[in-house]
Amino acid sequence: MKSHADISKFLSYVLRHQPESIGLQLDTEGWAAVNDLITLAGKAGTPLTPALIEAVVRDNDKQRFALTEDKLHIRAVQGHSTNQVAMTWAEKQPPQTLWHGTATRFINSIRAQGLVAGSRHHVHLSGDEVTAMSVGKRHGKPVVLKIRAGAMHQQGFAFYQAENGVWLTLAVPAAFIDFS
Ligand code: HQG
C-alpha cells in the first residue's frame, strides 16, 4: 500500500503538473472531480478511495490540497505548471519583507535576471526564513534571499497568498532582492 507521502507526490504531479498523464481534466481554477480522479488513478496503478484522499488532504504537511465542502472536487492550492489551470486570487498586500529559499548555484543567474517563475506560474515566497530555508534545501546548498515585498507592492507589483500561506508573485526584479 502506498504511504500518504507517496499519494501526496502523486496528487501533486497530476493536480499541478501533468493531469493528462492519467487523462484527468482540471478546470481553470485547478479543480478535478474526485470521482474521475479515483477512476483514473486506479487505472494508472494508484488505488484511491474518498476516505484516503480526505486523510491525505487533511494531514498534508504543507496543506498542499483542498477539497470542496461537498468533497466532490479537489485541487492543489498552489505550485501549478500545467496550462489547464490559470488560478485567480484576490490581490493581497504583502508584509514589508518576504523570503525566498534557493540554492547557492542559482545566485549568479538570479543577480542577473531576478527571480523568475520558471516552469511554474509564479515565484514562490515564504513569510519566514525557516520555511524559506527548507524550500532552498530541496535544490542543494541553501541560501535565503530577503525580498523587499512592501516596496515592490508600493511600485505596483501584485502579490497573492494561497490558502496554505505561500506568497506568490509573477517575478521579482533583482533590485528588490537583498543578496547580503
Ligand atoms: C530558482 C515547494 C536561476 C528558484 C516549496 C528555485 C515551494 C532561478 C528554482 C514551491 C531564477 C525553481 C516552489 C533565476 C528563480 N535563475 N534560478 N533567474 N529565478 N530561480 O521548485 O520556489 O513541496 O519551481 O530560486 O515549498 O523552489 O512542491 O520553486 O530554486 O512552495 O509543495 O529556480 O515548491 O512546495 O524551483 O518551490 P521550484 P521553489 P511543494
Coordinates of C-alpha atoms and ligand atoms in Angstrom, one line a residue:
M1 CA 0.0 0.0 0.0
K2 CA 1.2 3.5 -0.8
S3 CA 2.1 5.9 2.0
H4 CA 0.4 9.2 2.4
A5 CA 3.7 10.9 1.2
D6 CA 3.6 8.8 -2.0
I7 CA 0.0 9.7 -2.6
S8 CA 0.8 13.4 -1.9
K9 CA 3.5 13.2 -4.5
F10 CA 1.1 11.5 -7.0
L11 CA -1.6 14.2 -6.3
S12 CA 1.0 17.0 -6.7
Y13 CA 2.0 15.5 -10.1
V14 CA -1.5 15.1 -11.5
L15 CA -3.1 18.2 -9.9
R16 CA -0.2 20.6 -10.6
H17 CA 1.9 19.4 -13.4
Q18 CA 0.7 16.5 -15.7
P19 CA -3.1 15.8 -15.3
E20 CA -3.0 14.5 -18.9
S21 CA -0.7 11.7 -17.7
I22 CA -3.8 9.9 -16.4
G23 CA -6.3 11.6 -18.6
L24 CA -7.6 13.9 -15.8
Q25 CA -9.3 17.2 -16.7
L26 CA -8.8 20.2 -14.4
D27 CA -10.9 23.4 -14.6
T28 CA -9.1 26.8 -14.9
E29 CA -9.2 27.1 -11.1
G30 CA -7.5 23.8 -10.8
W31 CA -10.4 21.7 -9.6
A32 CA -10.8 18.0 -10.6
A33 CA -13.8 15.7 -9.9
V34 CA -12.8 13.3 -7.1
N35 CA -14.8 10.5 -8.8
D36 CA -12.8 11.0 -12.0
L37 CA -9.5 11.2 -10.1
I38 CA -10.3 7.9 -8.3
T39 CA -11.2 6.1 -11.5
L40 CA -8.2 7.4 -13.5
A41 CA -5.7 6.9 -10.7
G42 CA -6.9 3.4 -10.2
K43 CA -6.3 2.6 -13.8
A44 CA -2.8 4.2 -13.5
G45 CA -1.9 1.9 -10.6
T46 CA -2.6 4.2 -7.7
P47 CA -5.7 3.0 -6.0
L48 CA -7.5 5.8 -4.1
T49 CA -10.7 6.0 -2.0
P50 CA -12.6 9.0 -0.9
A51 CA -11.5 8.4 2.7
L52 CA -7.8 8.1 1.8
I53 CA -8.0 11.3 -0.3
E54 CA -9.6 13.1 2.7
A55 CA -7.0 11.8 5.1
V56 CA -4.1 12.9 2.7
V57 CA -5.6 16.3 2.2
R58 CA -6.2 16.8 6.0
D59 CA -2.9 15.5 7.2
N60 CA -0.6 17.0 4.5
D61 CA 2.4 18.8 6.0
K62 CA 2.2 21.8 3.7
Q63 CA -1.6 21.8 3.2
R64 CA -1.0 21.4 -0.5
F65 CA -4.5 20.4 -1.4
A66 CA -8.1 21.5 -0.8
L67 CA -11.4 19.7 -1.1
T68 CA -14.7 21.5 -1.7
E69 CA -17.1 21.4 1.2
D70 CA -19.2 18.7 -0.5
K71 CA -15.9 16.7 -1.1
L72 CA -16.7 16.2 -4.8
H73 CA -13.8 18.3 -6.1
I74 CA -10.1 18.6 -5.2
R75 CA -7.3 20.9 -6.2
A76 CA -3.7 21.8 -5.4
V77 CA -3.8 25.2 -3.7
Q78 CA -0.6 26.5 -5.5
G79 CA 2.5 25.3 -7.3
H80 CA 1.0 24.7 -10.8
S81 CA 2.8 24.4 -14.0
T82 CA 0.0 22.9 -16.2
N83 CA -1.6 25.1 -18.8
Q84 CA -5.0 23.7 -17.9
V85 CA -5.0 25.9 -14.9
A86 CA -5.0 29.7 -14.6
M87 CA -5.9 30.3 -11.0
T88 CA -7.2 33.7 -9.9
W89 CA -6.5 35.0 -6.4
A90 CA -7.5 38.3 -4.8
E91 CA -4.5 40.6 -4.7
K92 CA -3.2 41.0 -1.1
Q93 CA -0.8 43.5 0.5
P94 CA 2.3 41.6 1.4
P95 CA 4.4 42.2 4.6
Q96 CA 7.4 44.5 4.2
T97 CA 9.7 41.5 3.9
L98 CA 9.2 38.1 2.4
W99 CA 11.8 35.4 1.9
H100 CA 12.9 33.1 -0.9
G101 CA 14.9 30.0 -0.4
T102 CA 17.1 28.8 -3.2
A103 CA 20.4 27.1 -3.9
T104 CA 23.8 28.9 -4.0
R105 CA 24.4 27.7 -7.5
F106 CA 21.4 29.8 -8.8
I107 CA 22.6 33.1 -7.2
N108 CA 24.6 34.5 -10.2
S109 CA 21.7 33.9 -12.5
I110 CA 19.3 35.4 -10.0
R111 CA 21.5 38.5 -9.7
A112 CA 21.4 38.9 -13.4
Q113 CA 17.7 38.1 -14.1
G114 CA 15.9 38.5 -10.7
L115 CA 13.6 35.7 -9.6
V116 CA 11.6 34.1 -12.5
A117 CA 8.8 31.6 -12.2
G118 CA 10.5 29.0 -14.5
S119 CA 8.1 26.2 -15.2
R120 CA 5.6 27.2 -12.5
H121 CA 3.2 30.0 -12.9
H122 CA 4.5 32.1 -10.0
V123 CA 7.6 32.8 -8.0
H124 CA 7.0 31.3 -4.5
L125 CA 7.9 33.4 -1.4
S126 CA 7.7 32.5 2.3
G127 CA 6.6 34.6 5.2
D128 CA 9.5 33.4 7.4
E129 CA 13.2 32.5 7.0
V130 CA 12.9 29.0 8.4
T131 CA 10.3 27.9 5.8
A132 CA 12.4 29.5 3.0
M133 CA 15.5 27.6 4.2
S134 CA 13.7 24.3 3.8
V135 CA 12.4 25.3 0.3
G136 CA 16.0 26.1 -0.6
K137 CA 17.4 22.8 0.7
R138 CA 15.4 21.0 -2.0
H139 CA 17.7 22.4 -4.6
G140 CA 21.2 22.0 -3.0
K141 CA 23.2 24.2 -0.7
P142 CA 20.5 26.6 0.5
V143 CA 20.6 30.3 0.7
V144 CA 17.8 32.6 1.8
L145 CA 17.1 35.8 0.0
K146 CA 15.3 38.8 1.6
I147 CA 12.7 40.2 -0.7
R148 CA 11.6 43.9 -0.3
A149 CA 7.9 42.9 -0.9
G150 CA 6.5 46.1 0.6
A151 CA 8.5 48.2 -1.8
M152 CA 7.5 46.0 -4.8
H153 CA 3.9 46.3 -3.8
Q154 CA 4.1 50.1 -3.5
Q155 CA 5.5 50.2 -7.0
G156 CA 2.6 48.3 -8.4
F157 CA 3.6 44.6 -8.3
A158 CA 0.7 42.3 -7.5
F159 CA 1.0 39.7 -4.7
Y160 CA -1.3 36.8 -3.9
Q161 CA -1.4 34.3 -1.0
A162 CA -2.5 30.7 -1.5
E163 CA -4.7 29.1 1.2
N164 CA -1.6 27.4 2.7
G165 CA 0.2 30.7 3.3
V166 CA 2.6 30.6 0.4
W167 CA 3.1 34.0 -1.2
L168 CA 3.1 34.3 -5.0
T169 CA 4.1 37.0 -7.5
L170 CA 4.9 36.8 -11.2
A171 CA 8.6 37.8 -10.9
V172 CA 11.0 39.6 -8.6
P173 CA 13.4 42.1 -10.2
A174 CA 16.9 41.9 -8.8
A175 CA 16.6 45.5 -7.4
F176 CA 14.2 44.2 -4.8
I177 CA 16.4 41.4 -3.6
D178 CA 18.8 41.7 -0.7
F179 CA 21.7 39.4 -1.5
S180 CA 23.8 40.2 1.6
Ligands
HQG1 C1 15.2 29.3 -9.0 C2 7.6 23.6 -2.8 C3 18.2 30.7 -11.8 C4 14.4 29.4 -7.7 C5 8.2 24.7 -2.0 C6 14.2 27.9 -7.4 C7 7.6 25.9 -2.7 C8 16.3 30.8 -10.6 C9 14.1 27.3 -8.7 C10 7.3 25.5 -4.1 C11 16.0 32.1 -11.1 C12 12.7 26.9 -9.1 C13 8.1 26.2 -5.1 C14 16.9 32.6 -12.0 C15 14.4 31.5 -9.8 N1 18.0 31.9 -12.3 N2 17.4 30.1 -10.9 N3 16.7 33.8 -12.6 N4 14.8 32.5 -10.6 N5 15.2 30.5 -9.7 O1 10.7 24.2 -7.3 O2 10.4 28.2 -5.1 O3 6.7 20.9 -1.6 O4 9.9 25.7 -9.2 O5 15.1 30.1 -6.7 O6 7.8 24.6 -0.7 O7 11.9 26.2 -5.0 O8 6.2 21.3 -4.0 O9 10.4 26.7 -7.0 O10 15.2 27.4 -6.6 O11 6.5 26.5 -2.1 O12 4.5 21.8 -2.2 O13 14.5 28.2 -9.7 O14 7.5 24.1 -4.1 O15 6.4 23.2 -2.4 O16 12.3 25.8 -8.3 O17 9.5 25.9 -4.8 P1 10.8 25.5 -8.0 P2 10.6 26.8 -5.4 P3 5.9 21.7 -2.6

